[in-house]
Amino acid sequence: MEFWMGPWWIFVILFAIGLIIWAIRRQSRKRAQEMAAAGSQLGLASGAAQKTFLKSLSKKKTHLFSRGSGRKIRLWLEGKYQGLDVRYFDYQYTFGGLHAAITYVQGVAAFAVPNQPLPVFQLRPATSVEKLASKLGYPTLKFNSHASFTSTYLLQGPEETSIRMLFLPPLLDFFQNLPESKWSVESSGEWLFVYAHASLPGGAGLAAFLDEASRIARAVLQART
């Protein structure tokens, strides 16, 4: 008891905090090296986190990039993948305050939209609460021809007509037939983002993540032609 009543406990706490910070930074450096190596094998170059990229996205009020606080891009890979111009990054944001904060880190694949921009939209798996809210009038686009799609996903955007012209039966079929309804897709017009909430691929899983993200992005991009 006398030990914890003296000044030593302050040094113990500070040492523990320093040790935690060191471990986090060490793990971050290790991940950066692993992802850079994995990206290099896929033809992607690593680079510094792009603050200007994130700042421009925050202004567009996309769902993902306007959530929470403390938004950061932690890692950056870029290049051509399966014929698509892609950026991969670790994206971090925080919900809550000092005493009850939850920080999420997830992988995001961003695909440059060639030629004409896409309509701005967000497509994500609907939670049970959102499914109930949808029945009570929560704004989401519904498709009577694809009941399974409507019950599985939440589709929103400011230009309903343009979105419906994109989400014609072939694209609705594609999403309706995905084996896992974990993927979210957002368009800022010039960029198409594909991600799974709180999913963070490791170096060994980067290729599989980009394979599936590219397949989804290609389906959306081809739907407008």
PDB file of C-alpha atoms in Angstrom:
ATOM      1  CA  MET A   1       0.000   0.000   0.000  1.00  0.00           C
ATOM      2  CA  GLU A   2       2.838   2.406   0.830  1.00  0.00           C
ATOM      3  CA  PHE A   3       4.279   1.894  -2.682  1.00  0.00           C
ATOM      4  CA  TRP A   4       1.064   2.993  -4.368  1.00  0.00           C
ATOM      5  CA  MET A   5       0.743   5.939  -1.989  1.00  0.00           C
ATOM      6  CA  GLY A   6       4.190   7.242  -2.963  1.00  0.00           C
ATOM      7  CA  PRO A   7       5.452   8.865  -6.171  1.00  0.00           C
ATOM      8  CA  TRP A   8       6.573   5.553  -7.730  1.00  0.00           C
ATOM      9  CA  TRP A   9       3.156   4.676  -9.061  1.00  0.00           C
ATOM     10  CA  ILE A  10       3.307   7.724 -11.364  1.00  0.00           C
ATOM     11  CA  PHE A  11       6.492   6.402 -12.967  1.00  0.00           C
ATOM     12  CA  VAL A  12       4.979   2.931 -13.302  1.00  0.00           C
ATOM     13  CA  ILE A  13       1.928   4.306 -15.111  1.00  0.00           C
ATOM     14  CA  LEU A  14       4.038   6.506 -17.390  1.00  0.00           C
ATOM     15  CA  PHE A  15       6.285   3.549 -18.198  1.00  0.00           C
ATOM     16  CA  ALA A  16       3.258   1.388 -19.020  1.00  0.00           C
ATOM     17  CA  ILE A  17       1.811   4.086 -21.277  1.00  0.00           C
ATOM     18  CA  GLY A  18       5.152   4.481 -23.037  1.00  0.00           C
ATOM     19  CA  LEU A  19       5.386   0.722 -23.526  1.00  0.00           C
ATOM     20  CA  ILE A  20       1.909   0.610 -25.072  1.00  0.00           C
ATOM     21  CA  ILE A  21       2.727   3.485 -27.447  1.00  0.00           C
ATOM     22  CA  TRP A  22       5.979   1.773 -28.466  1.00  0.00           C
ATOM     23  CA  ALA A  23       4.157  -1.513 -29.145  1.00  0.00           C
ATOM     24  CA  ILE A  24       1.487   0.226 -31.244  1.00  0.00           C
ATOM     25  CA  ARG A  25       4.077   2.071 -33.331  1.00  0.00           C
ATOM     26  CA  ARG A  26       6.124  -1.081 -33.786  1.00  0.00           C
ATOM     27  CA  GLN A  27       3.053  -2.976 -34.976  1.00  0.00           C
ATOM     28  CA  SER A  28       2.161  -0.106 -37.321  1.00  0.00           C
ATOM     29  CA  ARG A  29       5.638  -0.140 -38.882  1.00  0.00           C
ATOM     30  CA  LYS A  30       5.503  -3.906 -39.270  1.00  0.00           C
ATOM     31  CA  ARG A  31       2.121  -3.713 -40.989  1.00  0.00           C
ATOM     32  CA  ALA A  32       3.345  -0.952 -43.305  1.00  0.00           C
ATOM     33  CA  GLN A  33       6.308  -3.103 -44.351  1.00  0.00           C
ATOM     34  CA  GLU A  34       4.141  -6.195 -44.906  1.00  0.00           C
ATOM     35  CA  MET A  35       1.550  -4.283 -46.924  1.00  0.00           C
ATOM     36  CA  ALA A  36       4.219  -2.517 -48.998  1.00  0.00           C
ATOM     37  CA  ALA A  37       5.771  -5.889 -49.849  1.00  0.00           C
ATOM     38  CA  ALA A  38       2.379  -7.409 -50.689  1.00  0.00           C
ATOM     39  CA  GLY A  39       1.438  -4.370 -52.756  1.00  0.00           C
ATOM     40  CA  SER A  40       4.720  -4.508 -54.664  1.00  0.00           C
ATOM     41  CA  GLN A  41       3.989  -8.098 -55.694  1.00  0.00           C
ATOM     42  CA  LEU A  42       0.637  -6.896 -57.064  1.00  0.00           C
ATOM     43  CA  GLY A  43       2.175  -3.981 -58.952  1.00  0.00           C
ATOM     44  CA  LEU A  44       1.161  -1.323 -56.422  1.00  0.00           C
ATOM     45  CA  ALA A  45       3.526   1.346 -55.141  1.00  0.00           C
ATOM     46  CA  SER A  46       3.504   2.498 -51.529  1.00  0.00           C
ATOM     47  CA  GLY A  47       3.415   6.157 -50.598  1.00  0.00           C
ATOM     48  CA  ALA A  48       2.755   8.622 -47.817  1.00  0.00           C
ATOM     49  CA  ALA A  49      -0.774   8.977 -46.430  1.00  0.00           C
ATOM     50  CA  GLN A  50      -2.670  11.389 -48.638  1.00  0.00           C
ATOM     51  CA  LYS A  51      -4.134  14.145 -46.438  1.00  0.00           C
ATOM     52  CA  THR A  52      -5.347  16.191 -49.419  1.00  0.00           C
ATOM     53  CA  PHE A  53      -7.214  13.160 -50.751  1.00  0.00           C
ATOM     54  CA  LEU A  54      -9.044  12.675 -47.453  1.00  0.00           C
ATOM     55  CA  LYS A  55      -9.760  16.400 -47.140  1.00  0.00           C
ATOM     56  CA  SER A  56     -11.362  16.497 -50.590  1.00  0.00           C
ATOM     57  CA  LEU A  57     -13.531  13.483 -49.755  1.00  0.00           C
ATOM     58  CA  SER A  58     -14.710  15.000 -46.470  1.00  0.00           C
ATOM     59  CA  LYS A  59     -16.121  17.956 -48.409  1.00  0.00           C
ATOM     60  CA  LYS A  60     -18.235  15.639 -50.565  1.00  0.00           C
ATOM     61  CA  LYS A  61     -20.190  14.375 -47.532  1.00  0.00           C
ATOM     62  CA  THR A  62     -19.791  10.710 -48.390  1.00  0.00           C
ATOM     63  CA  HIS A  63     -21.079   8.360 -45.706  1.00  0.00           C
ATOM     64  CA  LEU A  64     -17.770   6.755 -44.779  1.00  0.00           C
ATOM     65  CA  PHE A  65     -15.630   9.885 -44.907  1.00  0.00           C
ATOM     66  CA  SER A  66     -17.961  12.015 -42.816  1.00  0.00           C
ATOM     67  CA  ARG A  67     -18.325   9.549 -39.934  1.00  0.00           C
ATOM     68  CA  GLY A  68     -16.959  10.179 -36.459  1.00  0.00           C
ATOM     69  CA  SER A  69     -13.870  12.259 -35.744  1.00  0.00           C
ATOM     70  CA  GLY A  70     -10.110  11.907 -35.924  1.00  0.00           C
ATOM     71  CA  ARG A  71     -10.313  10.647 -39.502  1.00  0.00           C
ATOM     72  CA  LYS A  72      -6.936   9.510 -40.864  1.00  0.00           C
ATOM     73  CA  ILE A  73      -5.416   7.563 -43.720  1.00  0.00           C
ATOM     74  CA  ARG A  74      -2.737   5.338 -42.228  1.00  0.00           C
ATOM     75  CA  LEU A  75      -1.299   3.546 -45.254  1.00  0.00           C
ATOM     76  CA  TRP A  76      -1.339   4.148 -49.004  1.00  0.00           C
ATOM     77  CA  LEU A  77      -0.851   1.908 -52.050  1.00  0.00           C
ATOM     78  CA  GLU A  78      -1.587   2.918 -55.628  1.00  0.00           C
ATOM     79  CA  GLY A  79      -1.342   1.635 -59.174  1.00  0.00           C
ATOM     80  CA  LYS A  80      -3.149  -0.456 -61.757  1.00  0.00           C
ATOM     81  CA  TYR A  81      -4.889  -3.639 -60.653  1.00  0.00           C
ATOM     82  CA  GLN A  82      -6.750  -5.866 -63.091  1.00  0.00           C
ATOM     83  CA  GLY A  83      -6.940  -2.943 -65.493  1.00  0.00           C
ATOM     84  CA  LEU A  84      -8.418  -0.538 -62.939  1.00  0.00           C
ATOM     85  CA  ASP A  85      -6.787   2.556 -61.460  1.00  0.00           C
ATOM     86  CA  VAL A  86      -6.864   1.788 -57.728  1.00  0.00           C
ATOM     87  CA  ARG A  87      -5.784   3.209 -54.397  1.00  0.00           C
ATOM     88  CA  TYR A  88      -5.734   1.052 -51.273  1.00  0.00           C
ATOM     89  CA  PHE A  89      -5.532   2.618 -47.825  1.00  0.00           C
ATOM     90  CA  ASP A  90      -6.140   1.911 -44.142  1.00  0.00           C
ATOM     91  CA  TYR A  91      -8.801   4.331 -42.940  1.00  0.00           C
ATOM     92  CA  GLN A  92      -9.268   5.239 -39.265  1.00  0.00           C
ATOM     93  CA  TYR A  93     -12.033   7.146 -37.509  1.00  0.00           C
ATOM     94  CA  THR A  94     -13.369   7.406 -33.953  1.00  0.00           C
ATOM     95  CA  PHE A  95     -16.835   7.480 -32.424  1.00  0.00           C
ATOM     96  CA  GLY A  96     -17.550   8.825 -28.957  1.00  0.00           C
ATOM     97  CA  GLY A  97     -15.738  11.021 -26.470  1.00  0.00           C
ATOM     98  CA  LEU A  98     -12.743  10.723 -24.196  1.00  0.00           C
ATOM     99  CA  HIS A  99     -14.282   8.219 -21.785  1.00  0.00           C
ATOM    100  CA  ALA A 100     -16.277   6.104 -24.241  1.00  0.00           C
ATOM    101  CA  ALA A 101     -14.481   6.198 -27.584  1.00  0.00           C
ATOM    102  CA  ILE A 102     -14.413   3.421 -30.176  1.00  0.00           C
ATOM    103  CA  THR A 103     -11.840   3.612 -32.960  1.00  0.00           C
ATOM    104  CA  TYR A 104     -12.329   1.720 -36.208  1.00  0.00           C
ATOM    105  CA  VAL A 105      -9.623   0.906 -38.733  1.00  0.00           C
ATOM    106  CA  GLN A 106     -10.601  -0.700 -42.022  1.00  0.00           C
ATOM    107  CA  GLY A 107      -9.258  -1.282 -45.484  1.00  0.00           C
ATOM    108  CA  VAL A 108     -10.692   0.723 -48.375  1.00  0.00           C
ATOM    109  CA  ALA A 109     -10.200   0.222 -52.113  1.00  0.00           C
ATOM    110  CA  ALA A 110     -10.756   3.417 -54.118  1.00  0.00           C
ATOM    111  CA  PHE A 111     -11.211   3.142 -57.878  1.00  0.00           C
ATOM    112  CA  ALA A 112     -10.870   6.137 -60.183  1.00  0.00           C
ATOM    113  CA  VAL A 113     -13.991   6.544 -62.327  1.00  0.00           C
ATOM    114  CA  PRO A 114     -12.994   7.024 -65.978  1.00  0.00           C
ATOM    115  CA  ASN A 115     -14.796   9.356 -68.359  1.00  0.00           C
ATOM    116  CA  GLN A 116     -18.148  10.554 -67.027  1.00  0.00           C
ATOM    117  CA  PRO A 117     -18.628  10.551 -63.226  1.00  0.00           C
ATOM    118  CA  LEU A 118     -21.010   8.176 -61.508  1.00  0.00           C
ATOM    119  CA  PRO A 119     -24.041   9.403 -59.583  1.00  0.00           C
ATOM    120  CA  VAL A 120     -23.274   9.991 -55.919  1.00  0.00           C
ATOM    121  CA  PHE A 121     -24.632   7.109 -53.837  1.00  0.00           C
ATOM    122  CA  GLN A 122     -23.980   4.827 -50.908  1.00  0.00           C
ATOM    123  CA  LEU A 123     -24.827   1.146 -50.790  1.00  0.00           C
ATOM    124  CA  ARG A 124     -24.296  -0.799 -47.600  1.00  0.00           C
ATOM    125  CA  PRO A 125     -25.692  -3.837 -45.792  1.00  0.00           C
ATOM    126  CA  ALA A 126     -28.786  -2.818 -43.867  1.00  0.00           C
ATOM    127  CA  THR A 127     -28.774  -3.409 -40.121  1.00  0.00           C
ATOM    128  CA  SER A 128     -31.834  -4.865 -38.418  1.00  0.00           C
ATOM    129  CA  VAL A 129     -32.710  -1.395 -37.109  1.00  0.00           C
ATOM    130  CA  GLU A 130     -32.404   0.121 -40.591  1.00  0.00           C
ATOM    131  CA  LYS A 131     -34.555  -2.625 -42.075  1.00  0.00           C
ATOM    132  CA  LEU A 132     -37.285  -1.798 -39.578  1.00  0.00           C
ATOM    133  CA  ALA A 133     -36.839   1.943 -40.149  1.00  0.00           C
ATOM    134  CA  SER A 134     -37.099   1.403 -43.899  1.00  0.00           C
ATOM    135  CA  LYS A 135     -40.547  -0.089 -43.432  1.00  0.00           C
ATOM    136  CA  LEU A 136     -41.499   3.001 -41.425  1.00  0.00           C
ATOM    137  CA  GLY A 137     -40.414   5.438 -44.119  1.00  0.00           C
ATOM    138  CA  TYR A 138     -36.637   5.774 -43.642  1.00  0.00           C
ATOM    139  CA  PRO A 139     -35.318   7.107 -46.991  1.00  0.00           C
ATOM    140  CA  THR A 140     -33.886   4.293 -49.095  1.00  0.00           C
ATOM    141  CA  LEU A 141     -34.374   3.256 -52.699  1.00  0.00           C
ATOM    142  CA  LYS A 142     -36.571   0.200 -53.091  1.00  0.00           C
ATOM    143  CA  PHE A 143     -36.888  -2.140 -56.073  1.00  0.00           C
ATOM    144  CA  ASN A 144     -40.069  -4.196 -56.244  1.00  0.00           C
ATOM    145  CA  SER A 145     -38.483  -6.483 -58.844  1.00  0.00           C
ATOM    146  CA  HIS A 146     -35.648  -7.416 -56.456  1.00  0.00           C
ATOM    147  CA  ALA A 147     -37.104  -7.941 -52.999  1.00  0.00           C
ATOM    148  CA  SER A 148     -33.989  -9.716 -51.726  1.00  0.00           C
ATOM    149  CA  PHE A 149     -31.765  -6.784 -52.709  1.00  0.00           C
ATOM    150  CA  THR A 150     -34.120  -4.306 -51.049  1.00  0.00           C
ATOM    151  CA  SER A 151     -34.232  -6.314 -47.826  1.00  0.00           C
ATOM    152  CA  THR A 152     -30.458  -6.824 -47.715  1.00  0.00           C
ATOM    153  CA  TYR A 153     -29.035  -3.447 -48.713  1.00  0.00           C
ATOM    154  CA  LEU A 154     -29.594   0.202 -47.940  1.00  0.00           C
ATOM    155  CA  LEU A 155     -29.201   2.341 -51.082  1.00  0.00           C
ATOM    156  CA  GLN A 156     -29.258   6.126 -50.782  1.00  0.00           C
ATOM    157  CA  GLY A 157     -28.218   9.188 -52.762  1.00  0.00           C
ATOM    158  CA  PRO A 158     -29.304  12.699 -53.728  1.00  0.00           C
ATOM    159  CA  GLU A 159     -30.199  11.899 -57.358  1.00  0.00           C
ATOM    160  CA  GLU A 160     -32.716   9.065 -57.317  1.00  0.00           C
ATOM    161  CA  THR A 161     -33.335   9.013 -61.067  1.00  0.00           C
ATOM    162  CA  SER A 162     -29.631   8.745 -61.927  1.00  0.00           C
ATOM    163  CA  ILE A 163     -29.110   6.034 -59.320  1.00  0.00           C
ATOM    164  CA  ARG A 164     -32.025   4.000 -60.652  1.00  0.00           C
ATOM    165  CA  MET A 165     -30.609   4.306 -64.168  1.00  0.00           C
ATOM    166  CA  LEU A 166     -27.397   2.748 -62.846  1.00  0.00           C
ATOM    167  CA  PHE A 167     -29.006   0.072 -60.679  1.00  0.00           C
ATOM    168  CA  LEU A 168     -30.861  -1.725 -63.444  1.00  0.00           C
ATOM    169  CA  PRO A 169     -31.688  -5.462 -63.144  1.00  0.00           C
ATOM    170  CA  PRO A 170     -28.192  -6.743 -64.131  1.00  0.00           C
ATOM    171  CA  LEU A 171     -26.484  -4.776 -61.336  1.00  0.00           C
ATOM    172  CA  LEU A 172     -29.245  -5.589 -58.859  1.00  0.00           C
ATOM    173  CA  ASP A 173     -28.812  -9.266 -59.741  1.00  0.00           C
ATOM    174  CA  PHE A 174     -25.068  -8.981 -59.175  1.00  0.00           C
ATOM    175  CA  PHE A 175     -25.404  -7.652 -55.631  1.00  0.00           C
ATOM    176  CA  GLN A 176     -28.342  -9.887 -54.847  1.00  0.00           C
ATOM    177  CA  ASN A 177     -26.258 -12.937 -55.770  1.00  0.00           C
ATOM    178  CA  LEU A 178     -23.105 -12.017 -53.857  1.00  0.00           C
ATOM    179  CA  PRO A 179     -22.300 -14.907 -51.473  1.00  0.00           C
ATOM    180  CA  GLU A 180     -21.619 -12.444 -48.639  1.00  0.00           C
ATOM    181  CA  SER A 181     -23.561  -9.229 -48.096  1.00  0.00           C
ATOM    182  CA  LYS A 182     -20.717  -7.602 -46.133  1.00  0.00           C
ATOM    183  CA  TRP A 183     -19.543  -5.163 -48.789  1.00  0.00           C
ATOM    184  CA  SER A 184     -20.324  -1.461 -48.897  1.00  0.00           C
ATOM    185  CA  VAL A 185     -19.940   0.646 -52.036  1.00  0.00           C
ATOM    186  CA  GLU A 186     -19.896   4.439 -52.227  1.00  0.00           C
ATOM    187  CA  SER A 187     -19.521   6.854 -55.106  1.00  0.00           C
ATOM    188  CA  SER A 188     -18.296  10.432 -54.786  1.00  0.00           C
ATOM    189  CA  GLY A 189     -18.720  10.875 -58.528  1.00  0.00           C
ATOM    190  CA  GLU A 190     -15.039  10.688 -59.501  1.00  0.00           C
ATOM    191  CA  TRP A 191     -14.169   7.839 -57.114  1.00  0.00           C
ATOM    192  CA  LEU A 192     -15.794   4.522 -56.279  1.00  0.00           C
ATOM    193  CA  PHE A 193     -15.048   3.109 -52.816  1.00  0.00           C
ATOM    194  CA  VAL A 194     -15.420  -0.544 -51.876  1.00  0.00           C
ATOM    195  CA  TYR A 195     -14.966  -1.741 -48.302  1.00  0.00           C
ATOM    196  CA  ALA A 196     -16.312  -4.017 -45.593  1.00  0.00           C
ATOM    197  CA  HIS A 197     -17.033  -2.398 -42.234  1.00  0.00           C
ATOM    198  CA  ALA A 198     -14.171  -2.859 -39.742  1.00  0.00           C
ATOM    199  CA  SER A 199     -12.442  -5.327 -42.094  1.00  0.00           C
ATOM    200  CA  LEU A 200      -8.679  -4.886 -42.356  1.00  0.00           C
ATOM    201  CA  PRO A 201      -6.798  -7.276 -44.662  1.00  0.00           C
ATOM    202  CA  GLY A 202      -3.261  -8.300 -43.824  1.00  0.00           C
ATOM    203  CA  GLY A 203      -0.473  -8.607 -46.338  1.00  0.00           C
ATOM    204  CA  ALA A 204      -1.431 -12.201 -47.097  1.00  0.00           C
ATOM    205  CA  GLY A 205      -5.061 -11.190 -47.634  1.00  0.00           C
ATOM    206  CA  LEU A 206      -4.512  -8.071 -49.745  1.00  0.00           C
ATOM    207  CA  ALA A 207      -4.818  -9.857 -53.097  1.00  0.00           C
ATOM    208  CA  ALA A 208      -8.097 -11.540 -52.109  1.00  0.00           C
ATOM    209  CA  PHE A 209      -9.476  -8.221 -50.826  1.00  0.00           C
ATOM    210  CA  LEU A 210      -8.573  -6.402 -54.043  1.00  0.00           C
ATOM    211  CA  ASP A 211      -9.839  -9.274 -56.205  1.00  0.00           C
ATOM    212  CA  GLU A 212     -13.313  -9.030 -54.709  1.00  0.00           C
ATOM    213  CA  ALA A 213     -13.295  -5.231 -54.527  1.00  0.00           C
ATOM    214  CA  SER A 214     -12.247  -5.036 -58.190  1.00  0.00           C
ATOM    215  CA  ARG A 215     -14.994  -7.447 -59.208  1.00  0.00           C
ATOM    216  CA  ILE A 216     -17.569  -5.259 -57.466  1.00  0.00           C
ATOM    217  CA  ALA A 217     -16.129  -2.034 -58.895  1.00  0.00           C
ATOM    218  CA  ARG A 218     -16.075  -3.458 -62.417  1.00  0.00           C
ATOM    219  CA  ALA A 219     -19.727  -4.506 -62.134  1.00  0.00           C
ATOM    220  CA  VAL A 220     -20.722  -0.962 -61.129  1.00  0.00           C
ATOM    221  CA  LEU A 221     -18.581   0.740 -63.781  1.00  0.00           C
ATOM    222  CA  GLN A 222     -19.846  -1.534 -66.540  1.00  0.00           C
ATOM    223  CA  ALA A 223     -23.457  -0.979 -65.507  1.00  0.00           C
ATOM    224  CA  ARG A 224     -23.413   2.600 -66.762  1.00  0.00           C
ATOM    225  CA  THR A 225     -22.458   1.671 -70.340  1.00  0.00           C
TER     226      THR A 225
END
